[in-house]
């Protein structure tokens, strides 16, 4: 479980000090309802709305991005990025997750058209040099310098479909490593798949989650490629969401694509919760065009023990040991 980093959690707590929980809850519910109905972030119209977004959504989007980045780090362990560009940054969620994944990061540029979310991001005492640019992604990117990492977290869904390819080309142009995270829904996967196809066309190396650049095994399956991040809930989160359990599960899709990396040891991604019974562990693994089922018998003691530790979203090396 990835909780928000201390500098974010602490700042949000301080900002909540004089805020009515009833008001916060009402704002949070209005924002969630609007997102569920397919609306974008225009529903966030004040600093208090931005705070409500950060309380109810940021823990989950942070956990999803952090989980995606952990998988990328496993594949490119020597990558030590210094600069980051976070588009549709909102309160800087992906930037803070990247900071945690890569302590080498020194500076970040956040781009967003929402002044309230951007102000919240700037109010956090992040452990790197942060600048912010308010504006539309396309225009802001045209003027932005390239960065070691470009992140776009939960933002493509808010752009018109017709602009997706042009936006992606701009993002790719600026990035050494591009990380896109989307909701773990069929629609989110459709966008990720479109990005994957386009990026492979641009010559990208797919770092994660895919095990190869051939046909996606879930492209025309009934299932879609997505993963789960378990998110711890603090008290304010529980109150704002009227929740009962102290955690929630955030389903997400993602894609990390890079350029100029040495050949990647990606292993094979586990695409579903492993099935464990008395005699074997059965894994559903990413492979070209169709997923493969791999049964690891209990008689194969070391491999069985290693397979039992695997979870949905992990990758195993070709020799069956865990890469993460
Ligand atoms: C759902 S929020 C995600 C925020 C953050 N990336 C996260 O993961 O928590 C989407 C963000 O994208 C921004 N956004 C959407 N369309 C945009 C555009 N065309 N130009 C700039 N920002 C945009 C919104 O203002 C909002 O902050």
XYZ file of C-alpha atoms and ligand atoms in Angstrom:
351
model
C 0.000 0.000 0.000
C 1.443 3.412 -0.948
C 0.283 6.233 1.272
C 0.753 9.871 0.255
C 4.233 11.111 1.165
C 4.599 12.952 4.462
C 4.996 16.422 2.944
C 1.668 16.011 1.089
C -0.260 14.350 3.915
C 1.025 16.919 6.436
C 0.118 19.905 4.261
C -3.368 18.564 3.537
C -3.941 17.972 7.248
C -2.864 21.540 8.056
C -5.155 22.963 5.362
C -8.074 20.973 6.752
C -7.724 22.465 10.215
C -10.497 25.061 9.905
C -12.588 23.350 7.256
C -16.027 22.036 8.073
C -16.102 18.287 7.445
C -19.717 18.598 6.290
C -18.700 21.132 3.656
C -15.712 19.019 2.633
C -17.872 15.938 2.290
C -20.457 17.783 0.186
C -17.741 19.074 -2.158
C -16.075 15.666 -2.352
C -19.351 14.006 -3.229
C -20.166 16.595 -5.899
C -16.715 16.084 -7.471
C -16.933 12.274 -7.345
C -20.432 12.329 -8.825
C -19.270 14.535 -11.660
C -16.249 12.286 -12.430
C -18.457 9.182 -12.323
C -20.784 10.829 -14.832
C -17.827 11.383 -17.176
C -17.288 15.054 -16.345
C -13.808 16.545 -16.181
C -11.948 18.597 -13.622
C -13.848 21.781 -14.455
C -16.048 20.777 -11.491
C -13.148 21.959 -9.282
C -13.879 25.679 -9.026
C -12.290 26.849 -5.771
C -9.370 26.179 -3.445
C -11.699 24.231 -1.153
C -12.832 22.080 -4.086
C -9.168 21.408 -4.858
C -8.618 20.378 -1.251
C -11.638 18.069 -1.413
C -10.231 16.505 -4.616
C -6.900 15.982 -2.905
C -8.574 14.323 0.061
C -10.804 11.935 -1.887
C -8.980 11.204 -5.132
C -5.305 11.978 -4.670
C -4.507 9.002 -2.380
C -5.842 6.613 -5.038
C -4.269 8.279 -8.071
C -0.986 8.559 -6.151
C -1.050 4.850 -5.249
C -1.799 3.907 -8.863
C 1.016 6.033 -10.288
C 3.433 4.876 -7.603
C 2.626 1.222 -8.375
C 3.150 1.820 -12.106
C 6.466 3.579 -11.476
C 7.662 0.731 -9.245
C 7.275 -1.614 -12.200
C 9.165 0.772 -14.495
C 11.987 1.099 -11.926
C 12.323 -2.689 -11.881
C 12.865 -2.758 -15.630
C 15.237 0.237 -15.836
C 17.005 0.177 -12.430
C 19.934 2.312 -13.594
C 17.776 5.188 -14.817
C 18.424 8.243 -12.604
C 16.239 11.031 -13.980
C 16.766 14.647 -12.943
C 13.911 16.492 -14.634
C 10.191 15.843 -14.825
C 7.272 17.323 -16.722
C 3.857 16.496 -15.271
C 0.991 17.401 -17.609
C -2.537 17.722 -16.231
C -0.698 17.663 -12.942
C -3.629 18.618 -10.735
C -2.133 18.768 -7.232
C 1.132 17.270 -8.541
C 0.190 13.672 -7.780
C 2.366 11.995 -10.421
C 5.272 14.332 -9.737
C 5.282 13.377 -6.045
C 5.056 9.679 -6.915
C 8.003 10.095 -9.301
C 9.976 11.871 -6.577
C 9.448 8.884 -4.338
C 10.384 6.411 -7.084
C 13.458 8.370 -8.228
C 15.183 10.356 -5.457
C 17.565 11.594 -8.185
C 14.862 13.996 -9.460
C 15.890 17.623 -9.000
C 13.225 19.662 -10.753
C 9.656 19.405 -11.968
C 7.453 21.504 -14.207
C 3.728 21.095 -13.560
C 1.301 22.020 -16.315
C -2.417 22.384 -15.682
C -5.223 24.683 -16.695
C -6.951 24.543 -13.306
C -5.624 27.374 -11.091
C -6.953 25.881 -7.845
C -5.289 22.496 -8.275
C -2.085 24.136 -9.427
C -2.085 26.464 -6.405
C -2.480 23.474 -4.115
C 0.444 21.707 -5.813
C 2.607 24.793 -5.344
C 1.678 25.103 -1.688
C 3.202 21.705 -0.903
C 6.774 21.679 0.329
C 8.054 19.211 -2.239
C 11.652 18.025 -1.907
C 12.647 19.311 -5.362
C 12.588 22.478 -7.401
C 8.993 22.917 -8.614
C 7.701 25.356 -11.203
C 4.174 25.534 -12.476
C 2.628 26.705 -15.687
C -1.056 27.376 -15.943
C -2.444 26.634 -19.373
C -3.679 24.099 -21.871
C -1.422 21.097 -22.372
C -0.892 21.566 -26.117
C 0.216 25.200 -25.857
C 2.281 24.701 -22.700
C 4.096 21.710 -24.173
C 5.081 23.668 -27.248
C 7.092 26.008 -25.039
C 8.366 23.452 -22.502
C 11.874 22.007 -22.438
C 12.337 18.255 -22.759
C 12.480 16.238 -19.545
C 13.846 12.896 -18.419
C 10.333 11.859 -17.435
C 6.980 13.079 -18.696
C 3.906 11.971 -16.759
C 0.234 12.191 -17.718
C -1.862 10.760 -14.933
C -5.649 10.490 -15.200
C -5.660 13.253 -17.770
C -6.065 11.759 -21.257
C -9.686 10.930 -20.412
C -10.318 14.665 -20.150
C -9.000 15.451 -23.643
C -11.148 15.171 -26.780
C -10.480 11.784 -28.465
C -9.624 13.547 -31.714
C -6.660 15.311 -30.064
C -5.193 12.204 -28.417
C -2.661 11.300 -31.107
C -1.345 14.846 -31.537
C -1.036 15.272 -27.763
C 0.744 11.950 -27.472
C 3.221 12.920 -30.187
C 4.027 16.119 -28.257
C 4.411 14.243 -24.973
C 6.679 11.671 -26.608
C 8.745 14.372 -28.249
C 9.539 15.860 -24.815
C 10.261 12.609 -22.958
C 13.030 10.117 -22.358
C 10.515 8.093 -20.360
C 6.789 8.733 -20.804
C 4.409 7.365 -18.181
C 0.670 7.434 -18.781
C -1.830 6.294 -16.156
C -5.558 5.995 -16.769
C -8.543 4.625 -14.862
C -8.675 0.819 -14.922
C -11.802 0.698 -17.048
C -12.381 -0.639 -20.577
C -12.293 2.986 -21.806
C -9.063 3.676 -19.955
C -7.540 0.560 -21.511
C -8.736 1.613 -24.981
C -6.825 4.865 -24.637
C -3.729 3.068 -23.302
C -3.880 0.633 -26.210
C -4.167 3.487 -28.718
C -1.138 5.134 -27.057
C 0.784 1.834 -27.138
C 0.142 1.359 -30.851
C 1.129 4.940 -31.636
C 4.242 4.874 -29.437
C 5.466 1.617 -30.977
C 4.964 3.333 -34.321
C 7.181 6.180 -33.071
C 9.874 3.596 -32.238
C 9.346 3.535 -28.448
C 10.602 0.795 -26.141
C 7.678 -0.333 -24.010
C 9.123 -0.476 -20.501
C 5.995 -1.664 -18.652
C 3.551 -3.272 -18.228
C 3.944 -5.074 -21.574
C 6.458 -7.890 -21.895
C 7.019 -7.188 -25.605
C 6.180 -4.822 -28.459
C 4.166 -7.413 -30.418
C 0.363 -7.614 -30.441
C -1.303 -6.985 -27.068
C -2.807 -10.282 -25.849
C -5.823 -8.455 -24.419
C -6.440 -6.124 -27.362
C -9.533 -7.976 -28.469
C -10.212 -10.090 -25.401
C -13.213 -9.674 -23.136
C -10.843 -8.715 -20.325
C -8.766 -5.590 -20.364
C -5.247 -5.008 -19.104
C -5.491 -3.291 -15.748
C -4.017 -3.548 -12.278
C -4.942 -2.821 -8.686
C -3.411 -0.574 -6.054
C -4.607 -0.861 -2.476
C -4.907 2.550 -0.864
C -4.852 3.155 2.886
C -7.573 5.571 4.022
C -6.972 8.109 6.751
C -9.773 9.491 8.905
C -10.528 12.498 6.685
C -10.690 10.247 3.652
C -13.124 7.948 5.462
C -15.314 10.874 6.497
C -15.265 12.569 3.075
C -16.171 9.330 1.311
C -18.600 8.000 3.898
C -16.438 4.884 3.830
C -16.447 1.931 6.208
C -13.250 -0.031 5.502
C -9.813 1.575 6.115
C -8.605 0.991 2.537
C -9.848 1.116 -1.024
C -8.790 -0.641 -4.212
C -7.912 1.590 -7.140
C -8.007 -0.086 -10.528
C -5.736 1.491 -13.095
C -4.189 1.001 -16.550
C -0.747 2.316 -17.408
C 1.997 2.456 -19.946
C 5.656 3.401 -19.521
C 7.514 3.929 -22.794
C 11.085 5.036 -23.252
C 13.819 5.749 -25.739
C 17.541 5.053 -25.685
C 17.529 2.362 -23.011
C 19.642 -0.785 -23.329
C 17.662 -3.913 -24.269
C 15.037 -4.346 -21.547
C 14.798 -7.345 -19.223
C 11.047 -7.058 -18.763
C 10.137 -10.561 -17.747
C 6.556 -11.637 -18.244
C 3.781 -9.667 -16.615
C 1.258 -11.455 -14.420
C -2.107 -10.347 -15.823
C -4.457 -11.678 -13.143
C -4.452 -12.825 -9.542
C -2.484 -16.116 -9.525
C -4.566 -19.226 -8.876
C -3.073 -21.215 -6.034
C -4.137 -24.713 -5.078
C -2.527 -27.601 -3.271
C -0.718 -28.911 -6.310
C 0.273 -25.832 -8.303
C 0.276 -22.104 -8.907
C -1.241 -21.110 -12.246
C -0.197 -17.786 -13.732
C -1.774 -15.843 -16.574
C 1.128 -14.148 -18.329
C 1.565 -11.466 -20.976
C 2.754 -12.888 -24.300
C 2.437 -11.842 -27.952
C -1.181 -11.907 -29.181
C -2.662 -14.249 -26.530
C -2.018 -14.576 -22.797
C -0.296 -17.792 -21.749
C -1.198 -19.911 -18.737
C 1.774 -21.252 -16.867
C 1.299 -23.980 -14.266
C 4.071 -24.274 -11.698
C 3.867 -27.569 -9.887
C 4.456 -27.896 -6.180
C 7.021 -30.556 -7.009
C 9.196 -27.812 -8.513
C 9.838 -26.514 -4.982
C 11.841 -23.300 -5.563
C 9.766 -22.150 -8.495
C 6.531 -22.928 -6.621
C 7.673 -20.954 -3.593
C 8.651 -18.003 -5.805
C 5.375 -18.199 -7.743
C 3.356 -18.153 -4.513
C 4.863 -14.764 -3.708
C 3.778 -13.285 -7.028
C 0.864 -10.951 -7.283
C -1.241 -9.574 -10.116
C 0.889 -6.905 -11.833
C 4.304 -8.341 -10.920
C 6.639 -9.643 -13.583
C 8.588 -12.851 -13.598
C 11.869 -13.359 -15.382
C 12.071 -15.993 -18.085
C 13.672 -18.338 -15.528
C 10.468 -17.870 -13.460
C 12.022 -15.898 -10.610
C 10.406 -12.650 -9.607
C 11.859 -9.469 -11.148
C 10.344 -7.101 -8.623
C -8.420 13.943 -12.964
S -7.297 15.234 -12.796
C -5.782 14.357 -12.518
C -4.825 15.157 -11.748
C -3.499 14.441 -11.408
N -2.728 14.187 -12.600
C -3.769 13.174 -10.647
O -3.410 12.100 -11.143
O -4.305 13.246 -9.537
C -7.069 15.810 -14.454
C -6.246 17.079 -14.514
O -5.978 17.390 -15.874
C -6.164 18.788 -16.064
N -6.503 19.015 -17.479
C -7.485 18.427 -18.196
N -7.454 18.859 -19.475
C -6.435 19.741 -19.564
C -5.881 20.531 -20.623
N -6.380 20.487 -21.857
N -4.841 21.323 -20.360
C -4.304 21.380 -19.091
N -4.784 20.660 -18.056
C -5.817 19.852 -18.281
C -7.290 19.138 -15.113
O -7.337 20.511 -14.821
C -6.937 18.266 -13.904
O -6.062 18.917 -13.031
